[in-house]
Coordinates of C-alpha atoms in Angstrom, one line a residue:
M1 CA 24.7 -7.5 11.2
S2 CA 23.4 -6.6 14.8
E3 CA 24.7 -9.2 17.4
A4 CA 21.6 -8.7 19.3
L5 CA 19.4 -9.8 16.3
K6 CA 21.7 -12.8 15.8
R7 CA 20.9 -13.6 19.6
D8 CA 17.0 -13.4 19.2
Y9 CA 16.5 -14.8 15.7
T10 CA 18.1 -17.1 13.3
V11 CA 18.7 -15.3 10.1
C12 CA 18.2 -17.6 6.9
E13 CA 17.6 -17.3 3.4
E14 CA 17.2 -14.3 1.2
I15 CA 13.4 -13.7 0.1
G16 CA 14.0 -10.1 -1.2
R17 CA 15.9 -7.1 -2.3
G18 CA 15.7 -3.5 -2.7
R19 CA 17.8 -0.6 -3.3
F20 CA 19.7 -0.6 0.2
G21 CA 19.2 -3.9 1.8
V22 CA 17.6 -7.2 1.8
V23 CA 14.9 -9.0 3.2
S24 CA 15.4 -12.1 4.9
R25 CA 13.3 -15.2 6.4
C26 CA 14.3 -15.7 10.2
Y27 CA 13.2 -17.6 12.9
S28 CA 12.6 -16.6 16.7
A29 CA 15.3 -18.4 18.7
V30 CA 12.5 -18.5 21.8
S31 CA 9.5 -19.6 20.0
G32 CA 10.9 -21.0 16.5
E33 CA 8.1 -18.7 14.7
S34 CA 8.8 -17.3 11.3
F35 CA 9.3 -13.6 10.6
A36 CA 10.9 -11.7 8.0
V37 CA 13.7 -9.1 8.6
K38 CA 14.3 -6.2 6.3
S39 CA 18.0 -5.1 6.8
V40 CA 19.6 -1.9 5.7
E41 CA 23.2 -1.1 5.6
K42 CA 23.7 2.3 6.8
R43 CA 26.6 3.4 5.1
L44 CA 24.5 3.3 1.7
L45 CA 22.3 6.0 3.0
A46 CA 23.6 9.6 3.4
D47 CA 23.1 11.0 6.9
D48 CA 21.0 13.9 5.5
S49 CA 19.2 11.7 3.0
I50 CA 15.4 11.1 2.1
D51 CA 15.8 7.7 2.2
R52 CA 17.4 7.6 5.5
Q53 CA 14.7 9.6 7.0
C54 CA 11.9 7.3 5.3
L55 CA 13.7 4.3 6.7
Y56 CA 13.3 5.7 10.6
N57 CA 9.8 7.0 9.6
E58 CA 8.5 3.6 8.6
A59 CA 9.6 1.9 11.8
K60 CA 7.9 4.6 13.7
I61 CA 4.7 4.6 11.9
M62 CA 4.3 0.9 11.8
Q63 CA 4.7 0.6 15.6
V64 CA 2.1 3.3 15.7
L65 CA -0.4 1.3 13.6
A66 CA -0.1 -2.0 15.4
P67 CA -1.8 -4.1 16.0
H68 CA -4.5 -4.3 13.0
P69 CA -5.1 -7.6 11.2
N70 CA -4.5 -5.9 7.8
V71 CA -1.6 -3.7 8.3
I72 CA 1.8 -5.3 8.4
Q73 CA 3.2 -5.6 11.8
V74 CA 6.7 -4.6 13.2
Y75 CA 7.9 -6.8 16.2
D76 CA 11.4 -5.8 16.8
V77 CA 13.8 -3.0 15.5
Y78 CA 17.7 -3.4 16.0
E79 CA 20.3 -0.9 15.1
D80 CA 24.1 -0.8 15.3
E81 CA 26.5 1.4 13.9
D82 CA 26.3 -0.2 10.5
W83 CA 22.9 -1.9 10.1
L84 CA 19.4 -1.1 10.8
H85 CA 17.2 -4.1 11.2
L86 CA 13.0 -4.2 11.1
V87 CA 11.8 -7.7 12.2
I88 CA 8.1 -8.0 10.3
E89 CA 5.4 -10.5 9.7
L90 CA 6.2 -12.8 7.1
C91 CA 4.3 -12.4 4.0
N92 CA 5.5 -15.1 1.6
S93 CA 2.2 -15.4 -0.7
P94 CA 1.9 -13.5 -4.0
D95 CA 1.4 -9.9 -3.7
L96 CA -1.5 -8.0 -5.3
F97 CA 0.8 -6.9 -8.2
C98 CA 1.5 -10.4 -8.9
R99 CA -2.0 -11.3 -8.8
V100 CA -3.2 -8.6 -11.2
S101 CA -0.6 -9.2 -13.6
E102 CA -1.9 -13.0 -14.2
R103 CA -5.7 -12.0 -14.5
V104 CA -8.8 -9.8 -14.1
F105 CA -10.7 -10.3 -11.0
D106 CA -14.4 -10.4 -11.3
E107 CA -16.4 -8.2 -8.6
S108 CA -16.4 -10.5 -5.7
E109 CA -12.8 -11.1 -5.9
A110 CA -12.0 -7.3 -6.0
K111 CA -14.3 -6.6 -3.2
S112 CA -12.7 -9.2 -1.2
V113 CA -9.4 -7.5 -1.6
M114 CA -11.3 -3.9 -1.3
V115 CA -13.0 -4.5 2.1
P116 CA -9.7 -5.3 4.1
L117 CA -7.4 -2.8 1.9
L118 CA -10.0 -0.1 2.9
E119 CA -10.3 -1.2 6.5
A120 CA -6.4 -1.0 6.8
I121 CA -6.7 2.6 5.2
A122 CA -9.2 3.8 7.6
H123 CA -7.3 2.6 10.4
C124 CA -4.4 4.5 9.1
H125 CA -6.6 7.7 8.9
R126 CA -8.2 7.5 12.0
L127 CA -4.4 7.4 13.7
G128 CA -3.6 10.3 11.4
V129 CA -1.3 8.2 9.2
V130 CA -1.5 9.1 5.4
H131 CA 0.0 5.9 3.2
R132 CA 1.0 8.2 0.0
D133 CA 2.1 5.1 -2.0
L134 CA -0.6 2.8 -2.3
K135 CA -0.1 0.3 -5.3
P136 CA -0.6 -3.3 -5.8
D137 CA 3.1 -3.8 -4.9
N138 CA 2.6 -2.8 -1.3
V139 CA -0.6 -5.1 -0.8
L140 CA 0.9 -8.2 0.6
F141 CA -0.7 -11.2 1.8
D142 CA 0.6 -13.9 4.6
E143 CA 0.5 -17.7 4.3
W144 CA -3.3 -17.6 5.3
N145 CA -3.8 -15.4 2.4
Q146 CA -4.9 -12.4 4.8
L147 CA -4.3 -9.2 3.3
K148 CA -1.5 -6.8 4.9
L149 CA -0.9 -3.3 4.0
A150 CA 3.1 -2.5 3.8
D151 CA 5.9 -0.1 2.9
F152 CA 5.2 3.0 4.9
G153 CA 8.5 4.7 3.9
S154 CA 6.5 7.3 2.3
A155 CA 4.0 7.7 4.9
E156 CA 3.4 10.9 7.1
C157 CA 1.6 11.5 10.4
V158 CA -0.6 14.4 10.5
R159 CA -3.0 16.4 12.9
E160 CA -6.6 16.9 12.2
N161 CA -7.2 19.3 9.4
E162 CA -3.6 19.3 8.5
M163 CA -2.3 19.5 5.0
L164 CA 0.7 17.7 3.1
T165 CA 2.8 19.0 0.5
G166 CA 5.6 17.4 -1.6
V167 CA 5.3 14.9 -4.8
V168 CA 5.2 11.4 -3.3
G169 CA 3.8 8.5 -5.1
T170 CA 3.9 6.2 -8.0
P171 CA 2.8 6.5 -11.5
Y172 CA -0.5 5.4 -12.5
Y173 CA -1.7 5.7 -8.6
V174 CA -0.8 9.2 -7.6
A175 CA -3.7 11.5 -6.9
P176 CA -3.7 14.7 -9.4
E177 CA -3.8 17.0 -6.7
V178 CA -0.2 15.7 -5.5
L179 CA 1.0 16.2 -9.0
A180 CA -0.6 19.8 -9.0
G181 CA 1.6 20.6 -6.4
R182 CA -1.3 21.5 -4.2
N183 CA -1.8 20.9 -0.5
Y184 CA -3.6 17.6 0.0
N185 CA -4.8 15.4 2.9
E186 CA -5.6 11.8 3.4
K187 CA -8.0 11.4 0.8
V188 CA -4.7 11.0 -1.9
D189 CA -4.9 6.8 -0.3
V190 CA -8.6 7.1 -1.7
W191 CA -7.8 7.9 -5.0
S192 CA -4.9 5.2 -5.2
A193 CA -7.1 2.6 -3.9
G194 CA -9.6 3.6 -6.6
V195 CA -6.8 3.1 -9.2
I196 CA -6.1 -0.3 -7.8
L197 CA -9.9 -1.4 -7.9
Y198 CA -9.9 -0.4 -11.7
V199 CA -6.8 -2.4 -12.1
M200 CA -8.2 -5.5 -10.6
L201 CA -11.6 -5.3 -12.7
T202 CA -9.7 -4.5 -16.1
G203 CA -6.3 -5.3 -15.8
V204 CA -5.3 -1.6 -17.3
A205 CA -4.9 1.6 -15.7
P206 CA -7.6 4.3 -15.8
F207 CA -5.0 7.0 -16.6
Y208 CA -2.1 6.2 -18.9
G209 CA 0.2 7.0 -21.1
N210 CA 3.7 5.8 -22.7
S211 CA 6.0 7.8 -20.4
A212 CA 6.1 9.2 -17.0
T213 CA 5.4 12.8 -18.4
E214 CA 2.3 11.4 -20.3
I215 CA 0.8 9.3 -17.5
F216 CA 1.0 12.3 -15.2
E217 CA -0.8 14.5 -17.8
A218 CA -3.7 11.8 -17.9
V219 CA -3.8 11.8 -14.2
L220 CA -4.1 15.6 -14.0
R221 CA -6.9 15.5 -16.6
A222 CA -8.6 12.6 -14.4
N223 CA -11.0 12.0 -17.3
L224 CA -12.6 8.6 -16.2
R225 CA -13.9 6.5 -18.7
F226 CA -15.3 3.0 -18.7
P227 CA -14.5 1.5 -22.2
V228 CA -17.1 -1.1 -23.2
R229 CA -14.5 -3.7 -23.8
Y230 CA -13.6 -3.9 -20.2
F231 CA -16.7 -2.9 -18.4
H232 CA -19.4 -4.9 -20.6
S233 CA -20.2 -6.9 -17.5
V234 CA -19.6 -4.6 -14.8
S235 CA -22.4 -3.3 -12.5
P236 CA -23.5 0.2 -12.0
A237 CA -22.9 0.0 -8.5
V238 CA -19.0 -0.5 -8.8
K239 CA -18.7 2.3 -11.8
D240 CA -20.6 4.4 -9.0
L241 CA -17.9 3.7 -6.5
L242 CA -15.0 4.4 -8.9
R243 CA -16.6 7.7 -10.0
R244 CA -16.6 8.7 -6.0
M245 CA -13.1 7.4 -5.5
L246 CA -11.4 8.8 -8.4
C247 CA -12.9 12.3 -8.1
K248 CA -10.8 15.1 -9.1
D249 CA -12.4 17.5 -6.6
A250 CA -10.6 15.8 -3.5
S251 CA -13.4 17.7 -1.1
R252 CA -16.3 15.5 -3.2
R253 CA -13.9 12.2 -3.0
L254 CA -15.2 10.1 -0.5
S255 CA -13.2 9.3 2.7
A256 CA -11.8 5.6 3.4
E257 CA -14.8 5.3 5.9
Q258 CA -17.5 6.2 3.3
V259 CA -15.9 3.7 0.7
L260 CA -16.4 1.4 3.4
G261 CA -20.2 2.4 3.8
H262 CA -20.9 2.2 -0.1
P263 CA -23.7 -0.1 -1.2
W264 CA -21.2 -2.1 -3.6
M265 CA -18.7 -2.6 -0.6
Q266 CA -21.5 -3.4 1.8
G267 CA -22.8 -6.5 -0.3
N268 CA -21.8 -10.0 0.0
R269 CA -18.4 -10.2 1.3
E270 CA -18.2 -14.1 1.6
M271 CA -15.8 -14.6 -1.3
S272 CA -12.1 -15.5 -0.5
I273 CA -9.4 -13.3 -1.7
P274 CA -8.0 -14.8 -5.2
M275 CA -4.6 -16.5 -4.9

């Protein structure tokens, strides 16, 4: 572990673990404030690996995006010969994946998540950042239950009107143009956010299958349906928004800013985010 990190922070218990490292709780030696530190052992990453590129990319992009109340913030980066450490905001409340695994959200609850999520996405897009891996696991909450968009390891910075290539994302949430091998833009994030909205309201994915191949085939067909057993009490307004976010033709799909301006999103925003 970096000597500089140990000088500036007291690193405590592990609170998470990934393929290449751990996330621990830490405290500032100066203020005593709580943070999280993501520590990656560099020997586990090949020098020319995609994972190594993603890790360094993540730190840079998080610094570009700061500060925003709904984007997780990186405070310090430490690197030595063996380790790379990112000191980030501590988000120790259950993430969105945990919350949607427990129950279905009503429309007000879903909106209370969608508004800050789309504000975070729109902020990214204004700065030329495309997340490319939006899913409930990457929607975190701090101790005050404020939403924080996280995990920018797959993100890319683009210039205006520049297109991206490469199959990146997660089954269920990846946009059809990504799977089709076409060039794509920031609207892949809007598609993924639309899938998240559908899942919050129903507890199921709009495009599903029994294997990754079947899921991808369903996503490519993009045959959006609203089964009565899930949508019997869902308003026409949210169905309209879902159609516009989960539009197979990306040129007709809403932008993040347009989603924020949709009538359903502009309704009562006073509901608190469900725990």
